[in-house]
CSV table of C-alpha atoms and ligand atoms in Angstrom, one decimal:
chain,number,residue,atom,x,y,z
A,415,MET,CA,2.8,-4.3,-21.7
A,416,ASN,CA,1.2,-7.7,-21.0
A,417,ALA,CA,-1.7,-6.8,-18.6
A,418,ASP,CA,-2.6,-10.4,-17.7
A,419,PRO,CA,-2.5,-10.1,-13.9
A,420,ALA,CA,-1.4,-13.7,-13.4
A,421,ILE,CA,1.7,-13.3,-15.6
A,422,LEU,CA,2.5,-9.9,-14.1
A,423,TYR,CA,2.0,-11.2,-10.6
A,424,ALA,CA,4.4,-14.1,-11.2
A,425,SER,CA,7.2,-11.8,-12.3
A,426,HIS,CA,6.4,-9.4,-9.4
A,427,LEU,CA,6.8,-12.3,-6.9
A,428,ALA,CA,10.0,-13.4,-8.6
A,429,GLU,CA,11.4,-9.9,-8.1
A,430,LEU,CA,10.3,-9.8,-4.4
A,431,GLN,CA,12.0,-13.1,-3.9
A,432,ARG,CA,15.2,-11.7,-5.4
A,433,ARG,CA,15.0,-8.6,-3.2
A,434,ALA,CA,14.3,-10.7,-0.1
A,435,GLY,CA,17.3,-12.9,-0.8
A,436,ALA,CA,19.6,-9.9,-1.2
A,437,ALA,CA,18.1,-8.2,1.9
A,438,LEU,CA,18.6,-11.4,4.1
A,439,ALA,CA,22.2,-11.8,2.9
A,440,ARG,CA,22.9,-8.2,3.9
A,441,GLY,CA,21.4,-8.6,7.3
A,442,GLY,CA,22.9,-12.1,7.8
A,443,PHE,CA,19.6,-13.9,8.2
A,444,ASP,CA,18.2,-17.1,6.6
A,445,HIS,CA,14.4,-16.5,6.7
A,446,LEU,CA,12.1,-13.6,6.1
A,447,VAL,CA,9.0,-13.7,8.3
A,448,ILE,CA,6.2,-11.1,7.9
A,449,PRO,CA,3.1,-11.0,10.0
A,450,SER,CA,0.0,-9.5,8.3
A,451,GLY,CA,-0.7,-7.6,11.6
A,452,THR,CA,-3.3,-7.7,14.3
A,453,VAL,CA,-6.5,-5.8,15.2
A,454,HIS,CA,-6.1,-3.1,17.8
A,455,TYR,CA,-8.7,-2.0,20.3
A,456,GLN,CA,-9.5,1.4,21.6
A,457,TRP,CA,-8.4,2.1,25.2
A,458,PHE,CA,-11.2,1.6,27.8
A,459,ASP,CA,-13.4,0.3,25.1
A,460,ASP,CA,-14.1,-2.9,23.2
A,461,ARG,CA,-14.2,-1.2,19.8
A,462,ASP,CA,-11.5,-2.0,17.3
A,463,TYR,CA,-9.7,0.5,15.0
A,464,PRO,CA,-9.9,-0.2,11.3
A,465,TYR,CA,-7.4,-3.0,10.6
A,466,ALA,CA,-4.5,-1.9,8.4
A,467,VAL,CA,-2.4,-4.6,6.9
A,468,ASN,CA,1.4,-4.5,7.3
A,469,PRO,CA,2.7,-2.9,4.1
A,470,GLN,CA,5.6,-5.4,4.0
A,471,PHE,CA,3.0,-8.2,3.9
A,472,LYS,CA,0.7,-6.7,1.2
A,473,ALA,CA,3.8,-6.2,-1.0
A,474,TRP,CA,3.7,-10.0,-1.4
A,475,LEU,CA,0.0,-10.7,-1.3
A,476,PRO,CA,-3.2,-8.8,-2.1
A,477,LEU,CA,-4.7,-9.8,1.3
A,478,LEU,CA,-6.0,-6.7,3.0
A,479,ARG,CA,-8.4,-8.1,5.5
A,480,HIS,CA,-6.5,-11.0,6.9
A,481,PRO,CA,-5.1,-10.2,10.4
A,482,GLY,CA,-3.2,-13.0,12.1
A,483,SER,CA,-1.6,-14.5,8.9
A,484,TRP,CA,2.1,-14.8,8.2
A,485,LEU,CA,4.4,-15.0,5.3
A,486,ALA,CA,7.6,-17.0,5.6
A,487,TYR,CA,10.3,-17.0,2.9
A,488,THR,CA,13.5,-18.9,2.8
A,489,PRO,CA,15.6,-18.3,-0.3
A,490,GLY,CA,15.5,-21.4,-2.6
A,491,ALA,CA,12.2,-22.6,-1.2
A,492,LYS,CA,8.6,-21.8,-2.2
A,493,PRO,CA,7.2,-19.0,-0.1
A,494,LYS,CA,4.9,-20.2,2.7
A,495,LEU,CA,1.6,-18.5,3.7
A,496,VAL,CA,0.2,-19.3,7.1
A,497,TYR,CA,-3.3,-18.3,6.4
A,498,MET,CA,-5.5,-17.4,9.4
A,499,GLN,CA,-9.1,-18.5,9.2
A,500,PRO,CA,-10.4,-18.0,12.8
A,501,ARG,CA,-13.3,-20.0,14.1
A,502,ASP,CA,-15.6,-17.0,14.8
A,503,TYR,CA,-19.3,-16.7,14.4
A,504,TRP,CA,-19.4,-13.0,15.2
A,505,HIS,CA,-17.5,-11.8,12.1
A,506,VAL,CA,-17.1,-12.8,8.5
A,507,VAL,CA,-13.9,-14.9,8.4
A,508,PRO,CA,-11.6,-15.0,5.3
A,509,GLU,CA,-12.7,-17.3,2.6
A,510,ALA,CA,-10.6,-20.2,1.3
A,511,PRO,CA,-7.6,-18.7,-0.5
A,512,SER,CA,-8.2,-17.8,-4.1
A,513,GLY,CA,-6.5,-15.6,-6.7
A,514,GLU,CA,-3.6,-15.7,-9.1
A,515,TRP,CA,-1.2,-15.8,-6.2
A,516,VAL,CA,-2.4,-19.1,-4.8
A,517,PRO,CA,-0.2,-21.5,-6.9
A,518,HIS,CA,2.9,-19.6,-5.9
A,519,PHE,CA,2.7,-20.4,-2.2
A,520,ASP,CA,2.7,-23.3,0.1
A,521,ILE,CA,-0.5,-22.5,2.1
A,522,VAL,CA,-1.2,-23.8,5.5
A,523,ILE,CA,-4.6,-22.9,7.0
A,524,VAL,CA,-4.7,-22.2,10.7
A,525,HIS,CA,-7.4,-21.3,13.2
A,526,THR,CA,-5.6,-19.8,16.1
A,527,PRO,CA,-2.5,-17.6,16.7
A,528,GLU,CA,-0.7,-20.4,18.6
A,529,GLU,CA,-1.3,-22.8,15.7
A,530,ALA,CA,0.2,-20.2,13.3
A,531,LEU,CA,3.5,-20.1,15.2
A,532,GLN,CA,3.9,-23.9,14.7
A,533,HIS,CA,4.4,-23.3,11.0
A,534,LEU,CA,7.1,-20.6,11.2
A,535,PRO,CA,10.8,-21.3,10.9
A,536,ARG,CA,12.0,-23.0,14.2
A,537,ASP,CA,15.3,-21.1,14.5
A,538,VAL,CA,13.9,-17.7,15.4
A,539,ALA,CA,17.4,-16.2,15.8
A,540,ARG,CA,17.9,-16.8,12.0
A,541,CYS,CA,14.7,-14.9,11.1
A,542,ALA,CA,14.3,-11.3,10.0
A,543,ILE,CA,10.8,-10.6,11.3
A,544,LEU,CA,9.2,-7.5,9.9
A,545,GLY,CA,6.2,-6.1,11.7
A,546,GLU,CA,4.8,-3.9,14.4
A,547,PRO,CA,5.6,-4.7,18.1
A,548,GLN,CA,2.1,-4.3,19.3
A,549,GLY,CA,0.2,-7.6,19.5
A,550,ALA,CA,3.3,-9.6,18.5
A,551,PRO,CA,3.4,-13.1,20.0
A,552,ALA,CA,6.2,-14.0,22.4
A,553,GLY,CA,8.9,-15.8,20.6
A,554,TYR,CA,8.2,-14.2,17.2
A,555,ALA,CA,8.5,-10.5,18.2
A,556,PRO,CA,9.6,-8.5,15.2
A,557,ASN,CA,13.3,-7.6,15.2
A,558,ASN,CA,13.0,-5.4,12.0
A,559,PRO,CA,16.7,-5.6,11.2
A,560,PRO,CA,17.8,-2.2,9.8
A,561,ALA,CA,19.9,-3.7,7.0
A,562,VAL,CA,16.9,-5.8,5.8
A,563,VAL,CA,14.3,-3.1,6.1
A,564,ALA,CA,16.5,-0.4,4.5
A,565,TYR,CA,17.2,-2.7,1.5
A,566,LEU,CA,13.5,-3.6,1.0
A,567,GLU,CA,12.2,-0.1,1.5
A,568,TYR,CA,14.8,1.4,-0.8
A,569,HIS,CA,13.8,-1.0,-3.6
A,570,ARG,CA,10.1,-0.6,-3.0
A,571,ALA,CA,10.4,2.7,-4.9
A,572,PHE,CA,11.0,0.7,-8.1
A,573,LYS,CA,7.6,-0.6,-9.1
A,574,THR,CA,7.2,-3.9,-11.0
A,575,PRO,CA,4.9,-3.9,-14.0
A,576,TYR,CA,2.3,-5.7,-11.8
A,577,GLU,CA,2.4,-2.8,-9.4
A,578,ILE,CA,2.0,-0.2,-12.1
A,579,GLU,CA,-1.0,-2.2,-13.4
A,580,MET,CA,-2.6,-2.2,-9.9
A,581,MET,CA,-2.0,1.5,-9.6
A,582,ARG,CA,-3.6,2.0,-13.1
A,583,ARG,CA,-6.6,0.1,-11.9
A,584,ALA,CA,-6.8,2.2,-8.7
A,585,THR,CA,-6.6,5.3,-10.8
A,586,ARG,CA,-9.5,4.1,-13.0
A,587,VAL,CA,-11.6,4.0,-9.9
A,588,GLY,CA,-10.4,7.3,-8.6
A,589,THR,CA,-10.9,9.2,-11.8
A,590,ARG,CA,-14.4,7.9,-12.2
A,591,ALA,CA,-15.2,9.0,-8.7
A,592,HIS,CA,-13.7,12.4,-9.3
A,593,ARG,CA,-16.1,12.9,-12.2
A,594,ALA,CA,-19.0,12.1,-10.0
A,595,ALA,CA,-17.7,14.5,-7.3
A,596,GLU,CA,-17.4,17.4,-9.8
A,597,ALA,CA,-20.9,16.7,-11.0
A,598,ALA,CA,-22.2,16.8,-7.4
A,599,PHE,CA,-20.4,20.1,-6.7
A,600,ARG,CA,-21.9,21.6,-9.8
A,601,ALA,CA,-25.3,20.4,-8.7
A,602,GLY,CA,-24.9,22.4,-5.4
A,603,ALA,CA,-24.1,19.5,-3.0
A,604,SER,CA,-22.5,20.0,0.4
A,605,GLU,CA,-19.0,18.7,1.0
A,606,PHE,CA,-20.4,15.8,2.9
A,607,ASP,CA,-22.7,14.9,0.0
A,608,ILE,CA,-19.9,15.3,-2.5
A,609,HIS,CA,-17.9,12.8,-0.4
A,610,ILE,CA,-20.8,10.4,-0.4
A,611,ALA,CA,-21.1,10.7,-4.2
A,612,TYR,CA,-17.4,10.1,-4.5
A,613,CYS,CA,-17.5,6.9,-2.3
A,614,ALA,CA,-20.6,5.7,-4.2
A,615,ALA,CA,-19.0,6.1,-7.6
A,616,ALA,CA,-15.7,4.5,-6.3
A,617,ARG,CA,-17.6,1.7,-4.5
A,618,GLN,CA,-15.2,2.2,-1.7
A,619,ASP,CA,-15.8,3.5,1.8
A,620,ALA,CA,-13.5,5.5,4.1
A,621,CYS,CA,-11.6,2.5,5.3
A,622,GLU,CA,-10.8,1.3,1.8
A,623,LEU,CA,-9.7,4.7,0.5
A,624,PRO,CA,-5.9,5.2,0.7
A,625,TYR,CA,-6.4,8.4,2.7
A,626,ASN,CA,-9.1,10.6,4.1
A,627,ASN,CA,-10.8,12.6,1.3
A,628,ILE,CA,-10.2,16.3,1.1
A,629,ILE,CA,-13.4,17.9,-0.2
A,630,ALA,CA,-13.0,21.6,0.1
A,631,ILE,CA,-15.4,24.3,-1.1
A,632,ASN,CA,-14.3,28.0,-1.1
A,633,ARG,CA,-12.0,29.0,1.7
A,634,HIS,CA,-11.6,25.4,2.9
A,635,GLY,CA,-9.3,25.0,-0.1
A,636,ALA,CA,-6.7,27.0,1.9
A,637,VAL,CA,-6.5,24.3,4.6
A,638,LEU,CA,-4.1,21.9,3.1
A,639,HIS,CA,-5.5,18.8,4.8
A,640,TYR,CA,-9.1,19.9,5.3
A,641,MET,CA,-11.2,16.9,6.2
A,642,ASP,CA,-14.2,18.4,8.0
A,643,LEU,CA,-16.9,17.6,5.3
A,644,GLY,CA,-19.4,20.5,5.9
A,645,ARG,CA,-23.0,19.2,6.0
A,646,THR,CA,-24.6,22.2,4.4
A,647,PRO,CA,-23.6,23.9,1.1
A,648,PRO,CA,-22.4,27.5,1.4
A,649,PRO,CA,-24.7,30.2,0.2
A,650,GLN,CA,-22.4,30.9,-2.7
A,651,ALA,CA,-20.1,28.1,-3.9
A,652,ARG,CA,-17.2,29.7,-5.8
A,653,SER,CA,-14.5,27.0,-6.0
A,654,PHE,CA,-13.9,23.3,-5.3
A,655,LEU,CA,-10.7,21.5,-4.4
A,656,ILE,CA,-10.9,17.8,-4.2
A,657,ASP,CA,-7.9,15.6,-3.2
A,658,ALA,CA,-9.2,12.0,-3.2
A,659,GLY,CA,-7.8,8.6,-4.1
A,660,ALA,CA,-8.8,5.0,-4.4
A,661,SER,CA,-7.2,1.6,-3.8
A,662,HIS,CA,-6.8,-1.6,-5.9
A,663,ALA,CA,-5.3,-4.7,-4.5
A,664,GLY,CA,-3.6,-2.6,-1.8
A,665,TYR,CA,-2.2,0.0,-4.2
A,666,ALA,CA,-3.1,3.7,-4.0
A,667,CYS,CA,-3.8,6.5,-6.3
A,668,ASP,CA,-3.7,10.1,-5.1
A,669,ILE,CA,-5.4,12.7,-7.3
A,670,THR,CA,-6.3,16.4,-6.8
A,671,ARG,CA,-8.3,18.7,-9.0
A,672,THR,CA,-9.5,22.2,-8.5
A,673,TYR,CA,-12.5,23.8,-10.2
A,674,SER,CA,-14.1,27.3,-10.4
A,675,ALA,CA,-17.9,27.3,-10.2
A,676,ASP,CA,-17.8,29.9,-13.0
A,677,ARG,CA,-15.8,28.3,-15.8
A,678,GLY,CA,-15.2,31.7,-17.4
A,679,ASP,CA,-13.8,33.6,-14.4
A,680,GLU,CA,-10.2,34.7,-13.4
A,681,PHE,CA,-9.9,31.9,-10.8
A,682,GLN,CA,-10.5,29.3,-13.5
A,683,ALA,CA,-7.8,31.1,-15.5
A,684,LEU,CA,-5.4,30.7,-12.6
A,685,VAL,CA,-6.4,27.0,-12.2
A,686,ASP,CA,-5.7,26.5,-15.9
A,687,ALA,CA,-2.3,28.2,-15.6
A,688,VAL,CA,-1.4,25.9,-12.6
A,689,ASP,CA,-2.6,23.0,-14.7
A,690,ARG,CA,-0.3,23.9,-17.6
A,691,ALA,CA,2.6,24.4,-15.3
A,692,GLN,CA,1.9,21.0,-13.6
A,693,GLN,CA,1.9,19.2,-16.9
A,694,ALA,CA,5.4,20.7,-17.7
A,695,MET,CA,6.5,19.4,-14.2
A,696,CYS,CA,5.1,16.0,-15.0
A,697,ASP,CA,7.3,16.0,-18.1
A,698,GLN,CA,10.4,16.4,-15.8
A,699,VAL,CA,9.8,12.9,-14.4
A,700,ARG,CA,12.8,11.5,-16.2
A,701,ALA,CA,15.3,8.9,-15.1
A,702,GLY,CA,18.4,10.6,-13.7
A,703,PHE,CA,16.6,13.8,-12.7
A,704,ASP,CA,16.9,15.0,-9.1
A,705,TYR,CA,13.4,15.3,-7.5
A,706,ARG,CA,14.8,18.1,-5.3
A,707,GLN,CA,15.4,20.1,-8.5
A,708,LEU,CA,11.9,19.3,-9.7
A,709,HIS,CA,10.6,20.9,-6.5
A,710,LEU,CA,12.8,24.0,-6.8
A,711,ASP,CA,11.9,24.4,-10.5
A,712,ALA,CA,8.2,24.2,-9.4
A,713,HIS,CA,8.7,27.2,-7.2
A,714,LEU,CA,10.1,29.3,-10.1
A,715,SER,CA,7.3,28.2,-12.3
A,716,LEU,CA,4.6,29.0,-9.8
A,717,ALA,CA,6.2,32.3,-9.0
A,718,THR,CA,6.0,33.1,-12.7
A,719,ILE,CA,2.3,32.5,-12.6
A,720,LEU,CA,2.0,34.8,-9.5
A,721,ARG,CA,3.7,37.5,-11.5
A,722,ASP,CA,1.7,37.0,-14.6
A,723,PHE,CA,-1.5,37.2,-12.7
A,724,GLY,CA,-0.4,40.4,-11.0
A,725,LEU,CA,-0.3,38.9,-7.5
A,726,VAL,CA,3.4,39.5,-7.2
A,727,ARG,CA,5.3,42.5,-8.5
A,728,VAL,CA,8.8,41.2,-8.3
A,729,SER,CA,10.6,38.8,-10.7
A,730,PRO,CA,9.9,35.1,-10.2
A,731,GLU,CA,13.6,34.7,-9.1
A,732,ALA,CA,13.2,37.4,-6.5
A,733,ALA,CA,9.9,35.9,-5.3
A,734,VAL,CA,11.7,32.5,-4.8
A,735,ALA,CA,14.8,34.0,-3.2
A,736,THR,CA,12.9,36.0,-0.6
A,737,GLY,CA,10.6,33.2,0.4
A,738,VAL,CA,7.5,34.9,-1.1
A,739,SER,CA,6.8,31.9,-3.3
A,740,SER,CA,6.8,29.6,-0.2
A,741,ALA,CA,3.9,31.6,1.3
A,742,PHE,CA,1.7,30.7,-1.7
A,743,PHE,CA,3.2,27.2,-2.2
A,744,PRO,CA,4.0,25.9,1.3
A,745,HIS,CA,4.3,22.1,0.7
A,746,GLY,CA,6.4,19.7,-1.3
A,747,VAL,CA,5.8,19.2,-5.0
A,748,GLY,CA,5.0,15.5,-4.3
A,749,HIS,CA,6.1,12.1,-3.0
A,750,GLY,CA,6.5,8.5,-4.0
A,751,ILE,CA,3.3,6.4,-4.0
A,752,GLY,CA,2.4,2.7,-4.2
A,753,LEU,CA,1.5,0.5,-1.3
A,754,GLN,CA,1.3,3.6,0.8
A,755,VAL,CA,0.0,6.9,-0.4
A,756,HIS,CA,3.2,8.5,1.0
A,757,GLU,CA,5.5,5.6,0.1
A,758,VAL,CA,8.4,4.9,2.5
A,759,ALA,CA,12.0,5.7,1.9
A,760,GLY,CA,11.5,9.1,0.2
A,761,PHE,CA,14.9,10.2,1.6
A,762,ALA,CA,16.8,7.0,1.2
A,763,ALA,CA,20.4,7.6,0.0
A,764,SER,CA,21.1,4.0,-1.0
A,765,GLU,CA,20.0,0.4,-0.4
A,766,ASP,CA,22.2,0.4,2.6
A,767,GLY,CA,20.4,3.3,4.3
A,768,GLY,CA,21.4,6.9,4.9
A,769,ALA,CA,19.3,10.0,4.0
A,770,ILE,CA,19.4,12.7,1.4
A,771,ALA,CA,18.5,16.0,3.1
A,772,ARG,CA,15.8,18.3,1.9
A,773,PRO,CA,17.0,21.6,0.3
A,774,ASP,CA,17.3,24.4,2.9
A,775,GLY,CA,14.0,26.2,3.5
A,776,HIS,CA,11.8,23.4,2.2
A,777,PRO,CA,10.8,21.5,5.3
A,778,TYR,CA,7.9,19.6,3.8
A,779,LEU,CA,9.4,18.0,0.8
A,780,ARG,CA,8.8,14.2,1.1
A,781,LEU,CA,11.1,12.9,-1.7
A,782,THR,CA,14.7,13.8,-2.3
A,783,ARG,CA,15.9,10.9,-4.4
A,784,THR,CA,17.0,10.9,-8.0
A,785,LEU,CA,14.3,9.6,-10.3
A,786,ALA,CA,14.8,6.2,-12.0
A,787,SER,CA,12.8,4.0,-14.2
A,788,GLY,CA,10.0,2.3,-12.3
A,789,MET,CA,9.5,5.0,-9.7
A,790,VAL,CA,6.0,6.4,-9.4
A,791,VAL,CA,5.7,9.9,-7.9
A,792,THR,CA,3.0,12.4,-7.5
A,793,ILE,CA,3.3,15.9,-9.0
A,794,GLU,CA,1.1,18.2,-7.0
A,795,PRO,CA,1.9,21.9,-7.2
A,796,GLY,CA,-0.5,24.4,-5.6
A,797,LEU,CA,-1.2,28.0,-5.0
A,798,TYR,CA,-3.1,29.0,-1.8
A,799,PHE,CA,-4.3,32.0,0.0
A,800,ILE,CA,-3.6,31.0,3.6
A,801,ASP,CA,-4.1,33.7,6.2
A,802,MET,CA,-1.5,32.3,8.6
A,803,LEU,CA,1.2,32.6,5.9
A,804,LEU,CA,0.0,35.8,4.3
A,805,GLU,CA,-0.2,37.9,7.5
A,806,PRO,CA,3.5,37.9,8.3
A,807,LEU,CA,4.2,38.7,4.6
A,808,ARG,CA,1.8,41.7,4.8
A,809,ALA,CA,3.5,42.9,7.9
A,810,GLY,CA,7.1,42.2,6.8
A,811,PRO,CA,9.8,43.7,4.6
A,812,GLN,CA,8.4,41.8,1.5
A,813,ALA,CA,4.9,43.4,1.8
A,814,GLY,CA,5.7,45.7,-1.2
A,815,SER,CA,6.4,42.8,-3.5
A,816,ILE,CA,2.8,41.8,-3.4
A,817,ASP,CA,-0.3,43.4,-4.9
A,818,TRP,CA,-2.6,42.9,-1.9
A,819,LYS,CA,-5.8,44.0,-3.8
A,820,ARG,CA,-5.1,41.0,-6.2
A,821,VAL,CA,-4.6,38.7,-3.2
A,822,ASP,CA,-7.9,39.9,-1.7
A,823,ALA,CA,-9.7,39.2,-5.0
A,824,PHE,CA,-8.5,35.6,-5.0
A,825,HIS,CA,-8.7,35.0,-1.3
A,826,PRO,CA,-12.4,33.8,-1.2
A,827,PHE,CA,-11.5,30.9,-3.6
A,828,GLY,CA,-9.1,29.3,-1.0
A,829,GLY,CA,-6.5,27.6,-3.1
A,830,ILE,CA,-5.5,25.4,-6.0
A,831,ARG,CA,-3.8,22.1,-6.2
A,832,ILE,CA,-3.5,19.8,-9.3
A,833,GLU,CA,-2.1,16.3,-8.6
A,834,ASP,CA,-1.2,13.5,-10.9
A,835,ASP,CA,0.6,10.1,-10.4
A,836,VAL,CA,3.4,9.8,-12.8
A,837,VAL,CA,5.5,6.7,-13.7
A,838,CYS,CA,9.2,7.3,-14.5
A,839,THR,CA,10.3,5.2,-17.4
A,840,GLU,CA,13.4,4.8,-19.6
A,841,ALA,CA,11.8,7.3,-22.0
A,842,ALA,CA,8.8,9.7,-21.7
A,843,PRO,CA,6.9,9.6,-18.4
A,844,MET,CA,3.6,7.8,-18.2
A,845,ASN,CA,0.9,9.9,-16.5
A,846,LEU,CA,-1.6,7.4,-14.9
A,847,THR,CA,-4.0,10.1,-13.8
A,848,ARG,CA,-4.3,11.9,-17.2
A,849,GLU,CA,-4.7,8.5,-18.8
A,850,GLY,CA,-7.4,7.7,-16.2
A,851,PHE,CA,-9.4,10.9,-16.8
A,852,ALA,CA,-9.2,10.4,-20.6
A,853,ASN,CA,-11.0,7.1,-20.1
A,854,ALA,CA,-13.2,8.0,-17.2
B,834,LIG,N1,-3.5,13.4,-0.4
B,834,LIG,C1,-2.4,13.6,0.4
B,834,LIG,C2,-1.3,14.1,-0.5
B,834,LIG,O1,-1.6,14.6,-1.6
B,834,LIG,O2,-0.1,14.0,-0.3
B,835,MN,MN1,0.0,13.5,-2.7
B,836,MN,MN1,-3.3,14.2,-2.7
């Protein structure tokens, strides 16, 4: 693949223009208008929340700190960027536009929100305006036409080569930071200090990361979205689960690894078994394969590990059928990823809208679509020892299918998750995360 960002970006933009033309035709509009978004303030306070750019805007432009700007596209014309550069001596204001995207836009620099509106298409009724209602100016309030949004969001699942390169770069940052975090854990750091080591190695702070880091020692690994960051190391650190990503040009990576403090113990053997199973799941990321089936197959595979490690006494099929596997693996096997860590339109039935339901009994699966070339998905199986889910099992009719002594032995380690970001291609899948770790 040609990795020259300027060339990749040019064809990415051409594809976005093609999609925008098709979406506007479906909705019966002439112009696509996308605000970058505005800054929001805390109620009863003058503090602002971290600004988050409109994902529809950052699909076109790697401008992540540019509130008040607008993109306007009319098929057949060069896209226009109304670029906000406020006159403000309190804050750093955006510098003059620069980057490989600049020659592709007609750029107008404006200094006030009112001035920006002068440069948008006059006939507002002919505009599909995609954005959030809060802070929208009168006259250009977003209408978010469902036909336009559905088309664009459905197609956003299919990444351009430019987008895959941006995700590869995000992954390079994330894997480097994961290595630093593992070293900090092995040196006896607290969760908070591991988090700081991660951010320092990534050169990204919490606002730049695509989601809040999950840095979990011991039992904290059993809290799926544990984000507390303990300030003191525990007396005995047994295990470490880290789910942490990084960003590049607005694109995310999402990576999880689990380690035992003692590389030779049974928990590490269980981690290694999940890791092997996870790699087999990654290999299922093939064009034409139903992601729902990938999730159901993951249950069977994890139930086999539970049986092999003596945690479950019944067959893997019985463990899945009776819901026992769901007590140990209570989330979805993954999701789409790209501009958002949980990419939109995971359930989209078609470019016209509609939804593909989750399989019965699997309420947390975030992706039900059939895989196709260009999709990027996470594959993140896990096994956890979660009291809230184990207690009803222990008290219920399935109690005999489980060896509770074995459960108690693994309980102090919390849980395991292994998560990679995988590109579906016309042939073998491309695992961005394994590639990143191999070069980190
Ligand atoms: N880091 C959130 C997730 O894995 O989905
Ligand atoms: Mn994920
Ligand atoms: Mn994750």
